[in-house]
Amino acid sequence: MRKKILITGASSGLGEGMARRFAAMGRDLALCARRTDRLDRLREELTAAHPGITVATRQLDVTDHDAVFAVFRSFAEELGGLDRVVVNAGIGKGRKVGTGGFQANRRTAETNFIGALAQAEAAMELFYARGAGHLVLISSLGALRGMPRSAAAYAATKAAVSSLAEGIRMDALRTPIRVSAILPGYIRSEMNPEDALLITSTEVGVRAMVRAIEREVATACVPAWPWRLLAPVYRHAPLRLLERVL
């Protein structure tokens, strides 16, 4: 059992939801995000509901790469090691390429991929030193194909995250370290607040994510229904069809 779990981007959305589920399972948590006020409220809630667990919090902007390494090491020292790191922090802001939105697209790329790379580096350093661990990178169903308009840069970053997970997994094949890429479909959160096509409730989506993480699968589209069935269709559908649907 992975007892000590670090989750980035834990102040809202899927990160907050995963923190609640892991807390209910009796896990000790290391939670970080940019918004410390929300983290503090979450810590109070979780420790009151589950008094047997430890919840540590830190402020972290994952685009501050030096801070990523410092915060991960600090959490490991405070909790006596980390068993699992969930690289979840990310943003979904972007603009159609070529329409003056480079700064928004750059911010998305820097946060979702370079930030994820820094987190993976920091986590794997700890795991290699310890000789064990589980690295989880939260990707997206959008990693399977390019996406149009404002989602183009976002989908590209998530494809990079999935590829990064596979490369790290190959490096760790002959070790006790496990690496998972989790690809959520449309799950209601701050990033997906509207009633998008086939959107899943936060509770159902987070439950599916945690279930896949606990199984330590190499990769998983979640929730399994309908995304495991639709993923191959999405991957191979003609662009003209996807452009109409997305």
CSV table of C-alpha atoms in Angstrom, one decimal:
chain,number,residue,atom,x,y,z
A,1,MET,CA,0.0,0.0,0.0
A,2,ARG,CA,1.2,3.5,-0.9
A,3,LYS,CA,0.7,5.2,2.5
A,4,LYS,CA,2.3,8.6,1.9
A,5,ILE,CA,1.0,10.4,-1.2
A,6,LEU,CA,1.9,13.8,-2.6
A,7,ILE,CA,-0.6,15.6,-4.9
A,8,THR,CA,0.1,18.8,-6.7
A,9,GLY,CA,-2.7,21.1,-7.8
A,10,ALA,CA,-4.6,19.9,-4.7
A,11,SER,CA,-6.5,23.1,-3.9
A,12,SER,CA,-9.4,22.5,-6.3
A,13,GLY,CA,-10.9,20.2,-8.9
A,14,LEU,CA,-9.6,16.7,-9.5
A,15,GLY,CA,-6.6,17.2,-7.1
A,16,GLU,CA,-8.9,18.2,-4.3
A,17,GLY,CA,-11.2,15.3,-5.1
A,18,MET,CA,-8.3,12.8,-5.1
A,19,ALA,CA,-7.1,14.2,-1.8
A,20,ARG,CA,-10.5,13.6,-0.2
A,21,ARG,CA,-10.7,10.0,-1.5
A,22,PHE,CA,-7.2,9.1,-0.4
A,23,ALA,CA,-7.8,10.6,3.0
A,24,ALA,CA,-10.9,8.5,3.4
A,25,MET,CA,-8.7,5.5,2.7
A,26,GLY,CA,-6.4,6.4,5.6
A,27,ARG,CA,-3.5,7.7,3.6
A,28,ASP,CA,-1.1,10.4,4.8
A,29,LEU,CA,-1.1,13.4,2.3
A,30,ALA,CA,1.3,16.0,1.1
A,31,LEU,CA,-0.7,18.6,-0.7
A,32,CYS,CA,0.6,21.6,-2.6
A,33,ALA,CA,-0.9,24.3,-4.8
A,34,ARG,CA,-0.6,28.0,-5.5
A,35,ARG,CA,-3.6,28.9,-3.3
A,36,THR,CA,-2.6,28.2,0.3
A,37,ASP,CA,-5.9,29.5,1.8
A,38,ARG,CA,-7.8,26.7,0.1
A,39,LEU,CA,-5.2,24.1,1.0
A,40,ASP,CA,-5.4,25.2,4.7
A,41,ARG,CA,-9.2,24.8,4.6
A,42,LEU,CA,-8.9,21.4,3.0
A,43,ARG,CA,-6.3,20.2,5.6
A,44,GLU,CA,-8.6,21.2,8.4
A,45,GLU,CA,-11.5,19.4,6.8
A,46,LEU,CA,-9.6,16.2,6.2
A,47,THR,CA,-7.9,16.0,9.6
A,48,ALA,CA,-11.2,16.6,11.3
A,49,ALA,CA,-13.0,13.9,9.3
A,50,HIS,CA,-10.0,11.5,9.5
A,51,PRO,CA,-8.1,12.2,12.7
A,52,GLY,CA,-5.7,9.3,12.2
A,53,ILE,CA,-4.0,10.7,9.1
A,54,THR,CA,-1.3,13.4,8.6
A,55,VAL,CA,-1.9,16.2,6.1
A,56,ALA,CA,1.0,18.4,5.2
A,57,THR,CA,0.6,21.4,2.9
A,58,ARG,CA,3.0,23.8,1.0
A,59,GLN,CA,2.5,26.6,-1.4
A,60,LEU,CA,3.9,25.7,-4.8
A,61,ASP,CA,3.8,27.2,-8.3
A,62,VAL,CA,5.1,24.4,-10.5
A,63,THR,CA,6.6,26.9,-13.0
A,64,ASP,CA,9.1,27.7,-10.2
A,65,HIS,CA,11.3,24.7,-10.9
A,66,ASP,CA,13.7,25.2,-8.0
A,67,ALA,CA,10.7,25.4,-5.6
A,68,VAL,CA,9.4,22.1,-7.0
A,69,PHE,CA,12.5,20.2,-5.9
A,70,ALA,CA,12.7,22.0,-2.6
A,71,VAL,CA,9.0,21.3,-1.7
A,72,PHE,CA,9.2,17.7,-2.7
A,73,ARG,CA,12.3,17.1,-0.6
A,74,SER,CA,10.7,19.0,2.3
A,75,PHE,CA,7.6,16.8,2.1
A,76,ALA,CA,9.7,13.7,2.0
A,77,GLU,CA,11.6,14.8,5.1
A,78,GLU,CA,8.4,15.7,7.0
A,79,LEU,CA,6.5,12.5,6.2
A,80,GLY,CA,9.5,10.2,6.4
A,81,GLY,CA,9.5,9.5,2.6
A,82,LEU,CA,7.0,9.5,-0.2
A,83,ASP,CA,5.4,6.4,-1.6
A,84,ARG,CA,3.4,8.0,-4.5
A,85,VAL,CA,3.6,11.4,-6.3
A,86,VAL,CA,0.6,12.5,-8.4
A,87,VAL,CA,1.6,15.1,-10.9
A,88,ASN,CA,-1.7,16.8,-11.3
A,89,ALA,CA,-1.2,20.6,-11.4
A,90,GLY,CA,-2.1,22.1,-14.7
A,91,ILE,CA,-4.2,24.7,-16.5
A,92,GLY,CA,-6.5,24.6,-19.5
A,93,LYS,CA,-6.2,28.1,-20.8
A,94,GLY,CA,-5.3,28.7,-24.4
A,95,ARG,CA,-6.1,30.4,-27.7
A,96,LYS,CA,-6.4,29.3,-31.3
A,97,VAL,CA,-2.9,29.2,-32.7
A,98,GLY,CA,-2.2,32.3,-34.8
A,99,THR,CA,-4.8,34.5,-33.2
A,100,GLY,CA,-2.6,36.5,-30.9
A,101,GLY,CA,-2.8,34.1,-27.9
A,102,PHE,CA,0.9,33.1,-27.8
A,103,GLN,CA,1.3,34.2,-24.1
A,104,ALA,CA,-1.7,32.1,-23.0
A,105,ASN,CA,-0.5,29.1,-25.0
A,106,ARG,CA,3.1,29.5,-23.7
A,107,ARG,CA,1.8,29.6,-20.1
A,108,THR,CA,-0.2,26.4,-20.7
A,109,ALA,CA,2.9,24.7,-22.2
A,110,GLU,CA,5.2,25.9,-19.4
A,111,THR,CA,2.8,24.8,-16.7
A,112,ASN,CA,1.5,21.5,-18.1
A,113,PHE,CA,4.7,20.1,-19.6
A,114,ILE,CA,7.8,21.8,-18.3
A,115,GLY,CA,6.2,22.0,-14.8
A,116,ALA,CA,5.3,18.3,-15.1
A,117,LEU,CA,8.8,17.5,-16.1
A,118,ALA,CA,10.2,19.3,-13.1
A,119,GLN,CA,7.8,17.3,-10.8
A,120,ALA,CA,8.7,14.0,-12.4
A,121,GLU,CA,12.4,14.8,-12.0
A,122,ALA,CA,12.0,15.7,-8.4
A,123,ALA,CA,9.8,12.6,-7.7
A,124,MET,CA,12.1,10.1,-9.5
A,125,GLU,CA,15.2,11.4,-7.7
A,126,LEU,CA,13.4,10.5,-4.4
A,127,PHE,CA,12.2,7.2,-5.7
A,128,TYR,CA,15.6,6.1,-7.1
A,129,ALA,CA,17.2,7.0,-3.8
A,130,ARG,CA,14.6,5.0,-1.9
A,131,GLY,CA,14.4,2.2,-4.4
A,132,ALA,CA,10.6,2.3,-4.6
A,133,GLY,CA,7.7,4.5,-5.4
A,134,HIS,CA,4.8,5.2,-7.8
A,135,LEU,CA,4.8,8.2,-10.1
A,136,VAL,CA,1.4,9.2,-11.5
A,137,LEU,CA,1.1,11.7,-14.3
A,138,ILE,CA,-2.3,13.1,-15.0
A,139,SER,CA,-2.6,13.4,-18.8
A,140,SER,CA,-5.9,13.7,-20.7
A,141,LEU,CA,-7.9,12.0,-23.3
A,142,GLY,CA,-6.8,15.0,-25.5
A,143,ALA,CA,-3.3,13.4,-25.5
A,144,LEU,CA,-4.6,10.8,-28.0
A,145,ARG,CA,-5.1,13.4,-30.9
A,146,GLY,CA,-4.6,17.0,-31.6
A,147,MET,CA,-7.5,19.3,-30.6
A,148,PRO,CA,-8.7,22.4,-32.4
A,149,ARG,CA,-9.0,26.1,-31.4
A,150,SER,CA,-8.3,27.0,-27.8
A,151,ALA,CA,-7.5,23.4,-26.9
A,152,ALA,CA,-4.6,22.9,-29.4
A,153,ALA,CA,-1.8,23.8,-27.1
A,154,TYR,CA,-3.4,22.0,-24.1
A,155,ALA,CA,-3.7,18.7,-26.1
A,156,ALA,CA,-0.1,19.0,-27.2
A,157,THR,CA,1.1,19.4,-23.6
A,158,LYS,CA,-0.9,16.3,-22.5
A,159,ALA,CA,0.5,14.3,-25.4
A,160,ALA,CA,3.9,15.3,-24.2
A,161,VAL,CA,3.0,14.2,-20.6
A,162,SER,CA,1.9,10.8,-21.8
A,163,SER,CA,5.1,10.3,-23.8
A,164,LEU,CA,7.2,11.4,-20.8
A,165,ALA,CA,5.4,8.9,-18.6
A,166,GLU,CA,6.2,6.1,-21.0
A,167,GLY,CA,9.8,7.1,-21.3
A,168,ILE,CA,10.3,7.1,-17.5
A,169,ARG,CA,8.4,3.8,-17.3
A,170,MET,CA,11.0,2.2,-19.7
A,171,ASP,CA,13.8,3.5,-17.5
A,172,ALA,CA,12.2,2.0,-14.4
A,173,LEU,CA,11.2,-1.4,-15.9
A,174,ARG,CA,13.8,-3.3,-13.9
A,175,THR,CA,13.1,-1.5,-10.6
A,176,PRO,CA,10.3,-1.6,-8.1
A,177,ILE,CA,9.2,1.8,-9.2
A,178,ARG,CA,5.9,2.1,-11.1
A,179,VAL,CA,4.8,4.8,-13.5
A,180,SER,CA,1.2,5.5,-14.5
A,181,ALA,CA,-0.4,7.9,-17.0
A,182,ILE,CA,-4.0,8.6,-16.3
A,183,LEU,CA,-6.1,10.1,-19.1
A,184,PRO,CA,-9.3,11.6,-17.8
A,185,GLY,CA,-12.2,12.2,-20.2
A,186,TYR,CA,-14.6,15.1,-19.6
A,187,ILE,CA,-14.9,15.3,-15.8
A,188,ARG,CA,-16.6,18.3,-14.3
A,189,SER,CA,-14.1,20.6,-12.5
A,190,GLU,CA,-12.9,24.2,-12.6
A,191,MET,CA,-11.3,23.3,-16.0
A,192,ASN,CA,-14.5,21.7,-17.3
A,193,PRO,CA,-17.4,23.5,-15.6
A,194,GLU,CA,-19.9,23.3,-18.4
A,195,ASP,CA,-22.0,20.4,-19.6
A,196,ALA,CA,-19.6,19.2,-22.3
A,197,LEU,CA,-20.5,16.2,-24.4
A,198,LEU,CA,-20.5,13.0,-22.2
A,199,ILE,CA,-19.2,14.9,-19.2
A,200,THR,CA,-18.9,12.9,-15.9
A,201,SER,CA,-19.6,14.2,-12.4
A,202,THR,CA,-16.6,15.1,-10.3
A,203,GLU,CA,-17.4,12.3,-7.8
A,204,VAL,CA,-17.6,9.6,-10.5
A,205,GLY,CA,-14.6,10.8,-12.3
A,206,VAL,CA,-12.4,11.1,-9.3
A,207,ARG,CA,-13.5,7.7,-8.0
A,208,ALA,CA,-12.4,6.2,-11.4
A,209,MET,CA,-9.1,8.0,-11.3
A,210,VAL,CA,-8.2,6.8,-7.8
A,211,ARG,CA,-9.3,3.3,-8.7
A,212,ALA,CA,-6.9,3.3,-11.7
A,213,ILE,CA,-4.1,4.8,-9.6
A,214,GLU,CA,-4.5,2.2,-6.9
A,215,ARG,CA,-4.2,-0.6,-9.5
A,216,GLU,CA,-1.0,1.1,-10.7
A,217,VAL,CA,-1.8,0.5,-14.3
A,218,ALA,CA,0.6,1.8,-17.0
A,219,THR,CA,-2.1,3.9,-18.7
A,220,ALA,CA,-5.9,4.2,-18.3
A,221,CYS,CA,-8.7,6.3,-19.9
A,222,VAL,CA,-11.1,7.2,-17.1
A,223,PRO,CA,-13.9,6.7,-16.4
A,224,ALA,CA,-13.6,3.4,-18.2
A,225,TRP,CA,-17.1,3.9,-19.6
A,226,PRO,CA,-17.4,5.4,-22.1
A,227,TRP,CA,-13.8,6.5,-22.7
A,228,ARG,CA,-12.1,3.1,-23.0
A,229,LEU,CA,-14.6,2.3,-25.8
A,230,LEU,CA,-14.4,5.7,-27.5
A,231,ALA,CA,-10.6,6.2,-27.2
A,232,PRO,CA,-9.8,4.1,-30.3
A,233,VAL,CA,-12.6,5.9,-32.3
A,234,TYR,CA,-11.2,9.2,-31.2
A,235,ARG,CA,-7.7,8.2,-32.1
A,236,HIS,CA,-8.5,7.2,-35.7
A,237,ALA,CA,-11.5,9.3,-36.6
A,238,PRO,CA,-11.1,11.6,-39.7
A,239,LEU,CA,-10.1,15.2,-38.8
A,240,ARG,CA,-13.1,16.6,-40.6
A,241,LEU,CA,-15.4,14.6,-38.2
A,242,LEU,CA,-13.4,15.5,-35.1
A,243,GLU,CA,-13.4,19.2,-36.1
A,244,ARG,CA,-17.3,19.1,-36.1
A,245,VAL,CA,-17.6,17.3,-32.8
A,246,LEU,CA,-14.9,19.0,-30.6
